CSV table of C-alpha atoms in Angstrom, one decimal:
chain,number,residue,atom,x,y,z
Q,1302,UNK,CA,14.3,-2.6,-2.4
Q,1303,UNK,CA,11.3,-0.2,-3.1
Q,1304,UNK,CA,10.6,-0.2,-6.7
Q,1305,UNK,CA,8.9,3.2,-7.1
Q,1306,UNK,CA,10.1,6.8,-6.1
Q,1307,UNK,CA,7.5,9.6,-5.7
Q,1308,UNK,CA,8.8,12.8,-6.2
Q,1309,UNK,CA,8.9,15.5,-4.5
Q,1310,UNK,CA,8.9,14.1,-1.2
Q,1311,UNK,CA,6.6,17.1,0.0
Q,1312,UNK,CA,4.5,19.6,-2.0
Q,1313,UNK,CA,2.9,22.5,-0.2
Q,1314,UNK,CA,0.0,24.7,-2.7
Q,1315,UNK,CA,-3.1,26.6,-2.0
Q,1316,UNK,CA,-6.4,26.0,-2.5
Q,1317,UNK,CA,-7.7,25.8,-6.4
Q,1318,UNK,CA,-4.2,25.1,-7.2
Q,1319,UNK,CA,-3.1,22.1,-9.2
Q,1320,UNK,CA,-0.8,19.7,-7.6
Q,1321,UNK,CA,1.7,17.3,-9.6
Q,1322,UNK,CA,3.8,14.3,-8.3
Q,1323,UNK,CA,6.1,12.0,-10.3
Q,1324,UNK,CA,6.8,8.3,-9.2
Q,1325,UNK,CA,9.9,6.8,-11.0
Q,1326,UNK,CA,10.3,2.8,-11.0
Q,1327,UNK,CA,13.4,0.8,-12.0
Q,1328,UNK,CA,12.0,-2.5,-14.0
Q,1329,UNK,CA,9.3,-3.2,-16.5
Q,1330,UNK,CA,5.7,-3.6,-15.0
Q,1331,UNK,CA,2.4,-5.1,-15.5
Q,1332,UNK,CA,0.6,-1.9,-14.1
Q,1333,UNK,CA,0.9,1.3,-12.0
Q,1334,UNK,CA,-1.2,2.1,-8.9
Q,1335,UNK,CA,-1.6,5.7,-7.3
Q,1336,UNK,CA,-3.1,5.4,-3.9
Q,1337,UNK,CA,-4.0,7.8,-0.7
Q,1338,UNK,CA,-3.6,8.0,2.6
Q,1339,UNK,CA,-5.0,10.0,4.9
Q,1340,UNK,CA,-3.1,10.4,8.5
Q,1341,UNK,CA,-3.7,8.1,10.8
Q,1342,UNK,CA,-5.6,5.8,8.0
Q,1343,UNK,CA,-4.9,2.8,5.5
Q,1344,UNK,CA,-4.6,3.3,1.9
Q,1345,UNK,CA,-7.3,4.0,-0.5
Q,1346,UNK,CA,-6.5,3.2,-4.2
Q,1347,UNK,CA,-7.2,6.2,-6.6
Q,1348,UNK,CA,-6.0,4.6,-10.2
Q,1349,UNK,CA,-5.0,1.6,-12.1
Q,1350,UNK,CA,-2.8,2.3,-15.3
Q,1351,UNK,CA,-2.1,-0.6,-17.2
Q,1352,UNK,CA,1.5,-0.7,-19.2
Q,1353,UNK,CA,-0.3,-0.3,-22.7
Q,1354,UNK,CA,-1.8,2.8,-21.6
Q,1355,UNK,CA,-1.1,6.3,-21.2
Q,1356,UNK,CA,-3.3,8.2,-19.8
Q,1357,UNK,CA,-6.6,7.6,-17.4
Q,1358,UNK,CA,-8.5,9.9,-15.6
Q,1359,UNK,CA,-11.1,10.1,-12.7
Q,1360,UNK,CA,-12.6,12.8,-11.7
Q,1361,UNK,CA,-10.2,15.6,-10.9
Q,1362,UNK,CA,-7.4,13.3,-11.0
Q,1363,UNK,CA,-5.2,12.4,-14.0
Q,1364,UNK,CA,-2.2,9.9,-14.3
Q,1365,UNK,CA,-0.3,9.5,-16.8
Q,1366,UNK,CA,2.3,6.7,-17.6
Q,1367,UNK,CA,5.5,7.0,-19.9
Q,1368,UNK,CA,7.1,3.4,-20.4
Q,1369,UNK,CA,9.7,4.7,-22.2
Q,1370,UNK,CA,11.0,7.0,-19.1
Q,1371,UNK,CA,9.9,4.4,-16.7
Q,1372,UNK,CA,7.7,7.1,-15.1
Q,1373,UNK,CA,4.4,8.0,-14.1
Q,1374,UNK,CA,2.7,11.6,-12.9
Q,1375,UNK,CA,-0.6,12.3,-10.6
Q,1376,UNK,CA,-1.8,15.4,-11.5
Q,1377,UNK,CA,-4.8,17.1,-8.8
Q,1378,UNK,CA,-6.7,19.7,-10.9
Q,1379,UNK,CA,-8.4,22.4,-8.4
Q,1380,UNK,CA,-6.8,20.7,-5.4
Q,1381,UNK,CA,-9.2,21.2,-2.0
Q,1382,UNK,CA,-8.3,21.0,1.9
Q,1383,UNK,CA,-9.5,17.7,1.7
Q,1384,UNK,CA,-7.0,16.6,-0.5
Q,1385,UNK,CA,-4.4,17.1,1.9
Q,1386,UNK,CA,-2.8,13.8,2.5
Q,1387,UNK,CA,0.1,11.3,0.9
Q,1388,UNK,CA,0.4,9.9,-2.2
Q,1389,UNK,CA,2.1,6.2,-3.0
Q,1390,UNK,CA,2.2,5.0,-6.6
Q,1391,UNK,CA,3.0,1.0,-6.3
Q,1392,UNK,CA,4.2,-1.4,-9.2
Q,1393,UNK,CA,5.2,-5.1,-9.5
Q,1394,UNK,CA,9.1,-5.8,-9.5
Q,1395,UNK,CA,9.6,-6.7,-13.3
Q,1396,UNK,CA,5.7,-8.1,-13.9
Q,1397,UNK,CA,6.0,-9.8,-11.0
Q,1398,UNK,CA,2.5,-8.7,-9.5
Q,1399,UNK,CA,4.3,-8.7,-6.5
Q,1400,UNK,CA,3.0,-4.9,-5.6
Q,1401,UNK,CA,6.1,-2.2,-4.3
Q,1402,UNK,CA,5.0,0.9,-3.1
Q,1403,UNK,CA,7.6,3.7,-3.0
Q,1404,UNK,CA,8.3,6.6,-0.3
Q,1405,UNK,CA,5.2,8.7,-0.7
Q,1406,UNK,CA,4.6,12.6,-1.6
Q,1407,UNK,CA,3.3,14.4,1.3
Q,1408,UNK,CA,0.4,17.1,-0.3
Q,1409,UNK,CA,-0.8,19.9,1.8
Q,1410,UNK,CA,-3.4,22.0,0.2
Q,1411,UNK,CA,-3.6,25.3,2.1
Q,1412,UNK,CA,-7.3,26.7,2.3
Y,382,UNK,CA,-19.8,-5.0,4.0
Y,383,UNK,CA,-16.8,-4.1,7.0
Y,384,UNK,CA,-14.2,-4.7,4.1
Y,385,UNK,CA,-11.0,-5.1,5.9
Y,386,UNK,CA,-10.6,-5.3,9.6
Y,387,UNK,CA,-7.8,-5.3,11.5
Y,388,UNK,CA,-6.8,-6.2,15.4
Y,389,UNK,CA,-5.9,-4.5,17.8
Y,390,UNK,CA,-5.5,-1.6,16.6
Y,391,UNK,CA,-3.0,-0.7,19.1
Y,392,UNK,CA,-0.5,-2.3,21.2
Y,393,UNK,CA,2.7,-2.1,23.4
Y,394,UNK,CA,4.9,-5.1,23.7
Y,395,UNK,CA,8.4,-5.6,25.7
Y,396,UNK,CA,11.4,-6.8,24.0
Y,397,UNK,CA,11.0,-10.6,23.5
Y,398,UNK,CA,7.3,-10.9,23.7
Y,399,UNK,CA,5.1,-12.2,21.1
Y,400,UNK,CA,1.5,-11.4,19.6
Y,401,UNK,CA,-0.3,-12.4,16.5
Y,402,UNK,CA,-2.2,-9.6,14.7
Y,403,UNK,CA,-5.4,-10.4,12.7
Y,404,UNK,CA,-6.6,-9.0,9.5
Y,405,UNK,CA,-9.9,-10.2,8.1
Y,406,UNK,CA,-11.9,-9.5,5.0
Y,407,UNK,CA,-15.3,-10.0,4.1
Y,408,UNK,CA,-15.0,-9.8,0.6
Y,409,UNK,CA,-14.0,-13.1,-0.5
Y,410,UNK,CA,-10.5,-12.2,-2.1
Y,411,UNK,CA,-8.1,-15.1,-2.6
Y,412,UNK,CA,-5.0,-12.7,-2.4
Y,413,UNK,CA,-4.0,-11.1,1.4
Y,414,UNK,CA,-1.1,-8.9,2.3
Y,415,UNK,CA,0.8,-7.9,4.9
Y,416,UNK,CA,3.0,-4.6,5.2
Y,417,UNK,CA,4.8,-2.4,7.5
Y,418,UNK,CA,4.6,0.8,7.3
Y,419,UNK,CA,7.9,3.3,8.9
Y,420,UNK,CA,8.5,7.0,8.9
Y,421,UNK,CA,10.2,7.8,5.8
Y,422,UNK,CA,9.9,4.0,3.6
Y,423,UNK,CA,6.8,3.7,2.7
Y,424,UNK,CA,5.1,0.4,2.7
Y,425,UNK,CA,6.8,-3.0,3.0
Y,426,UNK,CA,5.6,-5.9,1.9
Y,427,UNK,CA,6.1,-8.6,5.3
Y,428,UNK,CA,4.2,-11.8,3.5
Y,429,UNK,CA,1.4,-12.4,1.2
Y,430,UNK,CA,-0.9,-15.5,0.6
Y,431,UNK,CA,-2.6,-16.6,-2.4
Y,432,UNK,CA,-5.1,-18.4,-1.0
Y,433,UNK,CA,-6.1,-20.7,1.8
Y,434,UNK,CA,-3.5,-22.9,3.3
Y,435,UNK,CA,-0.8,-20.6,0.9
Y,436,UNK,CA,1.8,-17.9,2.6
Y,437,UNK,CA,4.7,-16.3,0.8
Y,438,UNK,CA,7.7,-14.1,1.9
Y,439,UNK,CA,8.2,-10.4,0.8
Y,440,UNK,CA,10.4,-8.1,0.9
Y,441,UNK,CA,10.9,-8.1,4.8
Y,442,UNK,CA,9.6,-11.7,6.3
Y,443,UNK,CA,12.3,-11.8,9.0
Y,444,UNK,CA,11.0,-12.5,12.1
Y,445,UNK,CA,7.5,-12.6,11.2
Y,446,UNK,CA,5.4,-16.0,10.4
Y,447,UNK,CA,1.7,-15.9,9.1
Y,448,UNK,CA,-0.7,-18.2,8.6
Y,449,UNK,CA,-4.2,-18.4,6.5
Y,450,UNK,CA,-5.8,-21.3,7.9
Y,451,UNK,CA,-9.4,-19.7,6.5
Y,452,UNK,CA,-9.9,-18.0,3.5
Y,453,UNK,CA,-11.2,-14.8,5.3
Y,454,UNK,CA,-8.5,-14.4,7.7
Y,455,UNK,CA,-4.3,-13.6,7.6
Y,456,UNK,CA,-2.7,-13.6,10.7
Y,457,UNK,CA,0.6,-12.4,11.2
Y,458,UNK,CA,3.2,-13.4,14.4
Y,459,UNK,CA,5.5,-12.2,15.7
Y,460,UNK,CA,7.3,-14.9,18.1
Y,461,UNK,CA,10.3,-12.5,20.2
Y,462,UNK,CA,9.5,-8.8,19.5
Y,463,UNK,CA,12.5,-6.4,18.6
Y,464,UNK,CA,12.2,-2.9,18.8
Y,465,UNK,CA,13.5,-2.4,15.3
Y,466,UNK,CA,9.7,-4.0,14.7
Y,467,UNK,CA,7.8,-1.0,16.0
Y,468,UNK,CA,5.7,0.0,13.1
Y,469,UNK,CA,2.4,0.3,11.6
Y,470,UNK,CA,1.2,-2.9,10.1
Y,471,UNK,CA,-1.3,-2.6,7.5
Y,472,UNK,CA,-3.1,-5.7,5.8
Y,473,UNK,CA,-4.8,-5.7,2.4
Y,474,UNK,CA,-6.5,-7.9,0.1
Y,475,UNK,CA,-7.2,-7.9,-3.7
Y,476,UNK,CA,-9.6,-10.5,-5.9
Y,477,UNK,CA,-6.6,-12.1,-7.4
Y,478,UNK,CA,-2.8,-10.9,-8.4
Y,479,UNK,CA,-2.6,-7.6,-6.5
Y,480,UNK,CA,-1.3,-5.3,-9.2
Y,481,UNK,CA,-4.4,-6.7,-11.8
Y,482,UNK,CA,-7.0,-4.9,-9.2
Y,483,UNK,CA,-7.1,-2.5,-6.6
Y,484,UNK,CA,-6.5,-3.7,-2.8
Y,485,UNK,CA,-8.3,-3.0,0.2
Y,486,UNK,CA,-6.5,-1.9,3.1
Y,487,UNK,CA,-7.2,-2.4,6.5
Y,488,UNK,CA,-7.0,0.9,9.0
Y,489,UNK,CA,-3.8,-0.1,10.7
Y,490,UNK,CA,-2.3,-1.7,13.9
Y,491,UNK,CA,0.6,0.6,15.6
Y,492,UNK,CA,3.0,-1.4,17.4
Y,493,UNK,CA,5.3,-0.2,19.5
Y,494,UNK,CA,8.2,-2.6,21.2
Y,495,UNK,CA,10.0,-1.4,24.2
Protein backbone atom coordinates (compact mmCIF):
# COMPACT_ATOMS: atom_id res chain seq x y z
CA UNK A 1 0.00 0.00 0.00
CA UNK A 2 1.43 3.48 -0.94
CA UNK A 3 2.07 5.39 2.13
CA UNK A 4 1.94 9.00 0.68
CA UNK A 5 -0.79 10.83 -1.48
CA UNK A 6 0.15 13.91 -3.50
CA UNK A 7 -2.51 16.11 -4.09
CA UNK A 8 -3.73 17.37 -6.75
CA UNK A 9 -3.06 14.70 -9.09
CA UNK A 10 -2.35 17.52 -11.90
CA UNK A 11 -1.69 21.30 -11.57
CA UNK A 12 -1.59 23.38 -14.59
CA UNK A 13 -0.17 27.42 -13.94
CA UNK A 14 1.71 29.90 -15.92
CA UNK A 15 4.93 31.17 -15.87
CA UNK A 16 6.07 33.36 -12.59
CA UNK A 17 3.24 31.64 -10.90
CA UNK A 18 3.64 29.75 -7.70
CA UNK A 19 2.77 26.20 -7.68
CA UNK A 20 1.65 24.24 -4.35
CA UNK A 21 1.19 20.33 -3.86
CA UNK A 22 0.21 18.46 -0.71
CA UNK A 23 1.34 14.81 0.08
CA UNK A 24 -0.76 13.12 2.91
CA UNK A 25 0.80 9.87 4.60
CA UNK A 26 -1.05 7.47 6.89
CA UNK A 27 1.64 6.33 9.86
CA UNK A 28 4.30 8.09 11.86
CA UNK A 29 7.70 8.70 9.96
CA UNK A 30 11.31 9.08 10.39
CA UNK A 31 11.43 11.70 7.42
CA UNK A 32 9.73 13.14 4.32
CA UNK A 33 11.28 13.17 0.79
CA UNK A 34 10.05 15.44 -2.23
CA UNK A 35 11.62 14.34 -5.35
CA UNK A 36 11.38 15.11 -9.40
CA UNK A 37 11.01 13.57 -12.36
CA UNK A 38 11.36 14.63 -15.45
CA UNK A 39 9.55 12.46 -18.42
CA UNK A 40 11.25 9.88 -19.71
CA UNK A 41 13.96 10.21 -16.62
CA UNK A 42 14.65 8.75 -13.04
CA UNK A 43 14.06 10.62 -9.97
CA UNK A 44 16.05 13.48 -8.61
CA UNK A 45 15.58 14.15 -4.82
CA UNK A 46 14.73 17.89 -4.06
CA UNK A 47 14.31 17.81 -0.03
CA UNK A 48 14.83 15.99 3.13
CA UNK A 49 12.40 17.04 6.13
CA UNK A 50 13.12 15.33 9.13
CA UNK A 51 9.98 14.67 11.60
CA UNK A 52 11.30 17.34 14.22
CA UNK A 53 11.22 19.89 11.69
CA UNK A 54 8.90 22.14 10.02
CA UNK A 55 10.03 23.87 7.56
CA UNK A 56 13.24 23.77 5.02
CA UNK A 57 13.98 25.51 2.12
CA UNK A 58 16.23 25.39 -1.05
CA UNK A 59 16.34 27.71 -3.39
CA UNK A 60 12.85 28.50 -4.82
CA UNK A 61 11.49 25.52 -3.25
CA UNK A 62 9.92 25.30 0.25
CA UNK A 63 8.43 22.23 2.14
CA UNK A 64 6.85 22.23 4.89
CA UNK A 65 5.84 19.34 7.24
CA UNK A 66 2.82 19.21 9.82
CA UNK A 67 3.07 16.01 12.04
CA UNK A 68 0.12 16.77 13.64
CA UNK A 69 -2.04 16.53 10.20
CA UNK A 70 0.23 13.92 8.94
CA UNK A 71 0.95 16.21 5.96
CA UNK A 72 3.44 17.87 4.02
CA UNK A 73 3.32 20.79 1.14
CA UNK A 74 5.93 21.69 -1.82
CA UNK A 75 5.57 25.03 -2.53
CA UNK A 76 7.54 26.38 -6.23
CA UNK A 77 7.89 30.21 -5.87
CA UNK A 78 8.17 31.90 -9.54
CA UNK A 79 7.69 28.51 -11.15
CA UNK A 80 9.61 28.37 -14.81
CA UNK A 81 9.02 26.02 -18.09
CA UNK A 82 11.66 24.07 -16.75
CA UNK A 83 9.87 23.09 -13.80
CA UNK A 84 7.40 21.35 -15.66
CA UNK A 85 7.58 17.81 -14.47
CA UNK A 86 6.13 15.31 -11.45
CA UNK A 87 6.46 15.54 -8.13
CA UNK A 88 6.66 12.30 -5.54
CA UNK A 89 7.00 12.92 -1.80
CA UNK A 90 8.19 9.40 -0.20
CA UNK A 91 8.15 8.32 3.56
CA UNK A 92 9.02 5.24 5.59
CA UNK A 93 5.84 2.96 6.66
CA UNK A 94 5.76 3.80 10.49
CA UNK A 95 9.81 4.62 10.90
CA UNK A 96 10.44 1.89 8.99
CA UNK A 97 13.11 3.49 6.57
CA UNK A 98 11.60 1.35 4.26
CA UNK A 99 10.92 4.49 1.58
CA UNK A 100 6.97 4.60 -0.04
CA UNK A 101 6.56 7.03 -2.69
CA UNK A 102 2.96 8.03 -3.40
CA UNK A 103 1.08 8.77 -6.83
CA UNK A 104 2.82 11.89 -8.03
CA UNK A 105 1.47 15.56 -8.93
CA UNK A 106 1.89 16.20 -12.55
CA UNK A 107 3.10 20.22 -12.76
CA UNK A 108 2.95 22.00 -16.10
CA UNK A 109 4.16 25.44 -16.05
CA UNK A 110 2.93 27.28 -19.15
CA UNK A 111 5.50 29.80 -20.64
CA UNK B 1 31.43 9.68 -11.32
CA UNK B 2 28.40 7.69 -13.72
CA UNK B 3 26.37 7.48 -10.42
CA UNK B 4 23.75 4.97 -11.22
CA UNK B 5 23.55 2.89 -14.33
CA UNK B 6 21.12 0.89 -15.49
CA UNK B 7 20.80 -2.05 -18.36
CA UNK B 8 19.29 -2.19 -21.05
CA UNK B 9 17.53 0.45 -21.09
CA UNK B 10 14.94 -1.05 -23.21
CA UNK B 11 13.54 -4.40 -23.89
CA UNK B 12 10.69 -6.54 -25.33
CA UNK B 13 10.12 -9.94 -23.89
CA UNK B 14 7.34 -12.73 -24.80
CA UNK B 15 5.18 -14.22 -22.20
CA UNK B 16 7.30 -16.72 -20.27
CA UNK B 17 10.74 -15.53 -21.01
CA UNK B 18 13.23 -14.37 -18.58
CA UNK B 19 15.99 -11.55 -18.37
CA UNK B 20 17.96 -10.17 -15.46
CA UNK B 21 18.25 -6.37 -15.46
CA UNK B 22 21.47 -4.68 -13.96
CA UNK B 23 21.76 -1.59 -11.96
CA UNK B 24 25.21 -0.50 -10.86
CA UNK B 25 26.55 2.30 -8.78
CA UNK B 26 29.74 3.84 -8.39
CA UNK B 27 29.30 5.42 -5.29
CA UNK B 28 29.94 2.95 -2.74
CA UNK B 29 26.41 2.90 -1.04
CA UNK B 30 25.59 -0.08 1.09
CA UNK B 31 21.77 0.34 0.43
CA UNK B 32 20.22 -0.64 -3.33
CA UNK B 33 16.68 -0.54 -4.52
CA UNK B 34 14.61 -1.75 -6.84
CA UNK B 35 11.05 -0.29 -8.12
CA UNK B 36 8.54 -0.43 -10.68
CA UNK B 37 7.26 2.34 -11.89
CA UNK B 38 3.13 2.13 -13.73
CA UNK B 39 0.89 4.69 -15.09
CA UNK B 40 -1.07 6.05 -12.44
CA UNK B 41 0.91 4.25 -8.97
CA UNK B 42 3.76 5.76 -8.58
CA UNK B 43 6.87 3.94 -7.55
CA UNK B 44 6.91 0.42 -6.06
CA UNK B 45 9.35 -0.89 -4.12
CA UNK B 46 10.24 -4.75 -5.89
CA UNK B 47 13.37 -5.55 -3.34
CA UNK B 48 16.02 -3.84 -1.60
CA UNK B 49 19.53 -5.01 -0.23
CA UNK B 50 21.44 -3.72 2.55
CA UNK B 51 24.56 -4.74 1.60
CA UNK B 52 26.52 -7.36 -0.11
CA UNK B 53 25.36 -10.83 -0.03
CA UNK B 54 21.84 -9.17 1.66
CA UNK B 55 18.34 -8.91 -0.43
CA UNK B 56 14.96 -8.08 1.09
CA UNK B 57 11.32 -8.15 -0.25
CA UNK B 58 9.11 -4.90 -0.74
CA UNK B 59 6.11 -4.16 -1.42
CA UNK B 60 5.70 -6.17 -4.78
CA UNK B 61 8.56 -9.10 -4.84
CA UNK B 62 6.36 -11.51 -6.64
CA UNK B 63 7.91 -12.98 -9.38
CA UNK B 64 11.03 -11.17 -9.22
CA UNK B 65 14.45 -12.53 -7.46
CA UNK B 66 17.62 -10.30 -7.08
CA UNK B 67 20.85 -10.88 -6.12
CA UNK B 68 23.96 -8.51 -4.87
CA UNK B 69 26.75 -10.75 -5.24
CA UNK B 70 29.15 -7.36 -5.35
CA UNK B 71 28.65 -4.42 -3.49
CA UNK B 72 28.43 -2.18 -6.73
CA UNK B 73 25.93 -4.13 -8.45
CA UNK B 74 21.86 -5.29 -7.92
CA UNK B 75 20.47 -7.34 -10.29
CA UNK B 76 17.02 -8.08 -10.64
CA UNK B 77 15.31 -11.48 -12.56
CA UNK B 78 12.73 -12.02 -13.74
CA UNK B 79 12.45 -16.05 -14.42
CA UNK B 80 8.72 -16.48 -16.62
CA UNK B 81 7.65 -12.91 -17.72
CA UNK B 82 3.89 -11.94 -17.38
CA UNK B 83 2.56 -9.07 -19.09
CA UNK B 84 1.05 -7.67 -15.95
CA UNK B 85 5.13 -7.07 -15.42
CA UNK B 86 5.49 -4.48 -18.28
CA UNK B 87 6.75 -1.42 -16.48
CA UNK B 88 9.48 0.89 -15.91
CA UNK B 89 11.98 -0.45 -13.50
CA UNK B 90 14.02 2.05 -11.83
CA UNK B 91 17.06 1.18 -9.34
CA UNK B 92 18.48 3.46 -6.68
CA UNK B 93 20.94 3.56 -4.02
CA UNK B 94 21.46 5.57 -0.78
CA UNK B 95 24.71 5.62 1.75
CA UNK B 96 22.74 3.78 4.35
CA UNK B 97 18.80 3.59 5.47
CA UNK B 98 17.12 5.18 2.51
CA UNK B 99 14.87 7.65 4.11
CA UNK B 100 18.19 9.06 6.41
CA UNK B 101 19.69 10.38 2.86
CA UNK B 102 18.76 11.13 -0.43
CA UNK B 103 18.82 8.17 -3.17
CA UNK B 104 20.24 8.09 -6.46
CA UNK B 105 18.16 6.88 -9.17
CA UNK B 106 19.16 5.17 -12.14
CA UNK B 107 17.48 6.49 -15.74
CA UNK B 108 15.11 3.64 -16.15
CA UNK B 109 14.64 0.27 -18.02
CA UNK B 110 11.08 0.01 -19.96
CA UNK B 111 9.92 -3.37 -20.27
CA UNK B 112 7.37 -4.43 -22.12
CA UNK B 113 6.02 -8.26 -22.09
CA UNK B 114 3.92 -9.55 -24.91
Amino acid sequence: SQQGEEDPQALSIQEGENATMNCSYKTSINNLQWYRQNSGRGLVHLILIRSNEREKHSGRLRVTLDTSKKSSSLLITASRAADTASYFCATDLGGSYIPTFGRGTSLIVHP
Amino acid sequence: NAGVTQTPKFRVLKTGQSMTLLCAQDMNHEYMYWYRQDPGMGLRLIHYSVGEGTTAKGEVPDGYNVSRLKKQNFLLGLESAAPSQTSVYFCASTPRQAMMYEQYFGPGTRLTVT
